[in-house]
Every structure is written in structure tokens, then in C-alpha cells.
XYZ file of C-alpha atoms in Angstrom:
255
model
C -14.348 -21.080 9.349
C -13.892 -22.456 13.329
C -15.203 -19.428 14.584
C -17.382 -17.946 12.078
C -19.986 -15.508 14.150
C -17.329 -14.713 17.172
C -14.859 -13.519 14.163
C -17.299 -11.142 13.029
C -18.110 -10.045 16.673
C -14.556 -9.578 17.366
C -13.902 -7.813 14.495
C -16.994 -5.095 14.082
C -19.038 -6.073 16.897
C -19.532 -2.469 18.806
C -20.604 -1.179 15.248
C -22.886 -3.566 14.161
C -24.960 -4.665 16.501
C -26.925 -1.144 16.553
C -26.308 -0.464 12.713
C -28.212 -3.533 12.337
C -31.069 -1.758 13.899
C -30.731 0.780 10.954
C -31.381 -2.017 8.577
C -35.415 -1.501 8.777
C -35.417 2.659 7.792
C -37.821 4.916 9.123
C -39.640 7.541 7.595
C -37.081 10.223 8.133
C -33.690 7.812 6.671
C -31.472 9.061 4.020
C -32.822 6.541 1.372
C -29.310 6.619 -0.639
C -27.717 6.407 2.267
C -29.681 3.516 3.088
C -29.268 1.925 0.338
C -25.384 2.549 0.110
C -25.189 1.250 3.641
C -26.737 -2.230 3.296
C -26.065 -2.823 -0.224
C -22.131 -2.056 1.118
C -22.677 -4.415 4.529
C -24.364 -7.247 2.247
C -21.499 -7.462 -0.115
C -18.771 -7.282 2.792
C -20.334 -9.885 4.386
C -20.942 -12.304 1.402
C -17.415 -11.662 0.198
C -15.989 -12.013 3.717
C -17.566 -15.868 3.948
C -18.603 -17.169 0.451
C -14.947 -15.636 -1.665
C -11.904 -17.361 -2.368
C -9.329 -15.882 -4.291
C -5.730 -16.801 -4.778
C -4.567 -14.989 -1.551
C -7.413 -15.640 0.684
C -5.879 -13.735 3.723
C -6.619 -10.351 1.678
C -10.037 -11.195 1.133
C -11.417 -11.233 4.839
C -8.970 -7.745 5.111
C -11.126 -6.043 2.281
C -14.126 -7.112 2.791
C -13.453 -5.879 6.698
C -12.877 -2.366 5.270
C -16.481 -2.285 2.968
C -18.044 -3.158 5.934
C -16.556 -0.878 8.306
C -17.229 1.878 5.669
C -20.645 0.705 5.837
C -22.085 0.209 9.057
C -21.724 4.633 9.859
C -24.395 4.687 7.199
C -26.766 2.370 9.214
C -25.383 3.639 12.462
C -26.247 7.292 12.062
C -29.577 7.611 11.765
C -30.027 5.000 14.161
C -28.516 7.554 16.967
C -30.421 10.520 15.314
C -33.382 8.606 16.440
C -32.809 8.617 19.733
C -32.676 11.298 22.711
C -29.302 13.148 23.313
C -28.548 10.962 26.306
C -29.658 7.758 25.023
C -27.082 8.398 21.882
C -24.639 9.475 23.945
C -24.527 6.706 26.404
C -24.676 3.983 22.859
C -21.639 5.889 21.463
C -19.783 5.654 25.259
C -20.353 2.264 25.260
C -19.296 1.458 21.409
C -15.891 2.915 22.288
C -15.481 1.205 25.243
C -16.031 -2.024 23.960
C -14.127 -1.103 20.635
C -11.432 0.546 22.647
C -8.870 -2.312 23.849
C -8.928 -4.157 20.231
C -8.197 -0.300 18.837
C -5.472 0.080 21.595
C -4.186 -3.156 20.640
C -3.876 -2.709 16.880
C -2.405 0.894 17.226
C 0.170 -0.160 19.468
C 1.259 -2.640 17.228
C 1.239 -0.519 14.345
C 3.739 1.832 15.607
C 6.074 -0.960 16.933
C 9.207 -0.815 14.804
C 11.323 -2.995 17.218
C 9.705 -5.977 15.661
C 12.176 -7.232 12.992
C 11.401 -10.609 12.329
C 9.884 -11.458 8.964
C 6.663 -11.688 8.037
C 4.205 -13.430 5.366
C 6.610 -12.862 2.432
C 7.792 -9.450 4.094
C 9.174 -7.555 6.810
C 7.255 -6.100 9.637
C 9.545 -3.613 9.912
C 11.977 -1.427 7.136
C 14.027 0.096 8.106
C 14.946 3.803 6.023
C 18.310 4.799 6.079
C 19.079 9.068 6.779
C 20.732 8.719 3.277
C 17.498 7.070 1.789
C 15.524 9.823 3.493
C 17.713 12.380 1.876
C 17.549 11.719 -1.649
C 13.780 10.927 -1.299
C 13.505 14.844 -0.230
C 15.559 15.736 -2.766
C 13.432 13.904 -5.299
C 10.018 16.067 -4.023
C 11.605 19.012 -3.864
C 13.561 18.677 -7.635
C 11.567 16.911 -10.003
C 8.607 17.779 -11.518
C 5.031 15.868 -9.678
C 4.271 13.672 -12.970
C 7.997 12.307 -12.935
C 8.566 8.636 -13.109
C 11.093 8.008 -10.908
C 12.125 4.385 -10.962
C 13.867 2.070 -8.430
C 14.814 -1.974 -9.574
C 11.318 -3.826 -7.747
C 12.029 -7.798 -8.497
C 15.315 -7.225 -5.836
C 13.144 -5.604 -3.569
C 10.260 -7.593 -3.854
C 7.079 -7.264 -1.537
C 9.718 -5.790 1.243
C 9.998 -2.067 -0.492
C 8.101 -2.317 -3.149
C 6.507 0.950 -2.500
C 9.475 3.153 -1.301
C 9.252 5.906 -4.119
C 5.662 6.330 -4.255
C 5.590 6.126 -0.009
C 8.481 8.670 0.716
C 9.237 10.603 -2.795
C 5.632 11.086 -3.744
C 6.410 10.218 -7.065
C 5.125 7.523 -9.444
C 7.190 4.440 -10.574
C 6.373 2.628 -14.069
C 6.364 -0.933 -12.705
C 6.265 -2.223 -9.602
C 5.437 -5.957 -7.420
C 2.565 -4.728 -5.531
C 1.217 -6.616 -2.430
C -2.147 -7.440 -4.427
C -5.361 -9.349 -4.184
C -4.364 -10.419 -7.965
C -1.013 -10.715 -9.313
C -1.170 -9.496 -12.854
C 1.243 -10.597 -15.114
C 1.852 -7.120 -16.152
C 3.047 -6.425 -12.939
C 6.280 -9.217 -13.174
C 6.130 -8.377 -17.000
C 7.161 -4.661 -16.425
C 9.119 -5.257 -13.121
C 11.763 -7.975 -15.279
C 11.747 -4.798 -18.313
C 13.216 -2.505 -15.491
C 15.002 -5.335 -14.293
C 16.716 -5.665 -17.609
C 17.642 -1.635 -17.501
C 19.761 -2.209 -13.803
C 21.291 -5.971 -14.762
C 22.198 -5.218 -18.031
C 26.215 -3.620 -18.918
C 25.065 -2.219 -22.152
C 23.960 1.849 -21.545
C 22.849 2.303 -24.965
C 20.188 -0.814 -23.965
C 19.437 0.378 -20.648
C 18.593 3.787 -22.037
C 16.582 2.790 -24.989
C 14.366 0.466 -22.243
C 13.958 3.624 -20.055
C 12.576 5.659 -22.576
C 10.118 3.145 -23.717
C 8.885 2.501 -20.190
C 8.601 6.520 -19.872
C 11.044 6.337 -17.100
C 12.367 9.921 -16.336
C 14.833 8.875 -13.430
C 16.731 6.448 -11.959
C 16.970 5.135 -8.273
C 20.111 3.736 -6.956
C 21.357 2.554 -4.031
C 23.369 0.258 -1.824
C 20.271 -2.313 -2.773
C 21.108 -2.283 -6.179
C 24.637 -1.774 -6.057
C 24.765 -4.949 -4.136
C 22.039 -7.148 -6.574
C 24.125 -5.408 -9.898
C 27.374 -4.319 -9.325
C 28.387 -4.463 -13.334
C 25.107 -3.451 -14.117
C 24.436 -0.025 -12.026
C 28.304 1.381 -12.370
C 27.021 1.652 -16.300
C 25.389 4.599 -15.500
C 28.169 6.390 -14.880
C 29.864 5.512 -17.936
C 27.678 7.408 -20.425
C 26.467 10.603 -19.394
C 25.526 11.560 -22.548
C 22.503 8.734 -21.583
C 22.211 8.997 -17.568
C 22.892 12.269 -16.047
C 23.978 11.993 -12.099
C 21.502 14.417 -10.858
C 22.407 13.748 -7.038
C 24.297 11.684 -5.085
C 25.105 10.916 -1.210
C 27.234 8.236 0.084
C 24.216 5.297 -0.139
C 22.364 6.950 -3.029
C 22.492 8.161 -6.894
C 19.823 9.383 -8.717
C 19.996 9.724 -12.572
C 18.094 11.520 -15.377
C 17.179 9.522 -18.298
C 18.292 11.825 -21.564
């Protein structure tokens, strides 16, 4: 909004300055990818100044990525136009002038020493060896369309994608970080919820099948959040079935 045009400059510059040249095609353009290319750069653009949604950081983030995704298609035959070293020198001077914001960002991506928190999250979380273990174990031992199911309203937008992240395996609800909070979303997360808080197995059971759950993730997490609720698990094994366990974490089958 201050800074409207040096944003965009900032942000895609190197690239679109000479995809904008591909905006007017030539005889010899890709006429889908033409039209893929600046139908995709119009919307990323118009949704990157003129939308507001209910998280309005996410917005300018998306519409970044259509654009980015965009501009190759413009880009491309803009190069293929001209003589070997007249694209090579554009391309040498797109990365240099794309290269410190790309050194920047990558640097920061892989710093984990950063543990203060962020917009509703942490920058950093940090996966315990035991954590690691039983999410091996869970690749390795259940079938690939398993539901595998952790508690999500105690995790919140911190972990809210640890089993599908490091076990590869789908969850039935879940708090994504999301453009659009769905009701569903909290709907389902308080169900499962419900199957970790609640003493009653027979309950907790009954609620897993419904949701299609096939296993159960606990650890210290949960333990901590439910301490009545998650040693019920152990009481029944005619209902929960202690496939594996480690000191932090136990993993049960729903029967």
C-alpha cells in the first residue's frame, strides 16, 4: 500500500521486466502458453492489490507464487528470440540481480537457531530423536492409506502438520495454516479432541471409528494436555492396541 510498485520490483523484478516483453507474442509463441502466462500474471497481480480476505498476509504470498509460476511462460520465448549471447548475458544478469534476495531467503530458511515465536507459530520446531523414531516406524508399518491421527487443537498452528510432514501419512482432521478457516476444520479437530480428553474408551473408540481413524498418536504433548484422558488407552486393549512405543511416544491401533 506505501510502496506499491517498489514491492513488486523487489519481489519479481529480474523476472518481469523482460517477461513483460513477452506480453505482445510473435508469430512463432506458444499461443497456450501465452495465454496461460498472462491470463496467470493478470490474476496474480489483481489478486495481489485489489483482494482482501480474512488473513490478508496470505494473499500477497499466493498471489506471489501464480505470478512467479507465470512470468517463465512470458520469459521463454522472449530469450528464444534472441541470439545465444544476447540470452545468455539477460539470464546472467536476472540471477545476479535475483541472487542476494535468493541468498537472503535461503539462508533464513535453513536457520533453526531462531526460536522466538512467530505470527501465531514458531519459527522453529523442534523434533525430538524419539518423535523421529516412531514417525519411521509409522512409514515403514502401516499401510500408505492409513489415518494416523495425532490431538491438533493442543498443537495448534505450531505442529499441525507433523504426521503428514514426517510419517507420510494422512490425518482425519487437522488446524491447517489456511487462507480460509473452515469450520469443518475446528469441527473435526474438537471430535478428535473429544477421543484424547475423554476417560471413557468405549467413547473414544466409537469416535475413532466414525472419523475412520486407524491409529493413534501419542506423546509427551498429549500426555501433558490429557493425562486422564490418554492413559485410557491402555486400559482396554480389546479397543486400542499398543502397536509401538519408545520412552516419548505410543502409537495405537484402533480395533
Amino acid at each position: 500500500r506505501n510502496h506499491p510498485v517498489l514491492t513488486l520490483l523487489l519481489s519479481v523484478g529480474p523476472l518481469l521486466l523482460p517477461a513483460l516483453c513477452g506480453i505482445w507474442p510473435a508469430r512463432s509463441h506458444n499461443r497456450r502458453a501465452w495465454t496461460i502466462g498472462s491470463s496467470g500474471l493478470l490474476i496474480g497481480l489483481l489478486a495481489l492489490y485489489f483482494v482482501r480476505l480474512s488473513d490478508a498476509s496470505w494473499i500477497g504470498f499466493r498471489a506471489g507464487q501464480i505470478i512467479l509460476v507465470s512470468l517463465p511462460l512470458l520469459l521463454a520465448p522472449v530469450l528464444a528470440r534472441l541470439t545465444l549471447r544476447s540470452a545468455t548475458a539477460l539470464a546472467a544478469l536476472v540471477f545476479v540481480i535475483g541472487f542476494p534476495t535468493t541468498a537472503i531467503d535461503t539462508w533464513n530458511a535453513q536457520d533453526i537457531g531462531n526460536r522466538r515465536p512467530g505470527p501465531g507459530f514458531r519459527w522453529t520446531i523442534p523434533i525430538a530423536p524419539e518423535q523421529q523414531q516412531a514417525f519411521a516406524w509409522i512409514q515403514a508399518n502401516t499401510p500408505p492409506t492409513a489415518v494416523v491421527q495425532m490431538e491438533p487443537v493442543v498443537r495448534g498452528r505450531d505442529e499441525w502438520t507433523l504426521i503428514p510432514s514426517f510419517a507420510a501419512r494422512r490425518m482425519a482432521a487437522g488446524l491447517p495454516i489456511s487462507l480460509l478457516p473452515l469450520p469443518e476444520y475446528q469441527e473435526r479437530s474438537e471430535r478428535v479432541k473429544a477421543i484424547f480428553s475423554t476417560p471413557r474408551p468405549a467413547e473414544a473408540a466409537d469416535s475413532a471409528r466414525r472419523l475412520r481413524i486407524d491409529y493413534l498418536y501419542v506423546d509427551e504433548t498429549d500426555v501433558a494436555a490429557y493425562p486422564e484422558g490418554t492413559r485410557k488407552f491402555d486400559a482396554d486393549s480389546a479397543l486400542f492396541e499398543r502397536v509401538y512405543a519408545n520412552p516419548s511416544v505410543r502409537i495405537y491401533r484402533v480395533r
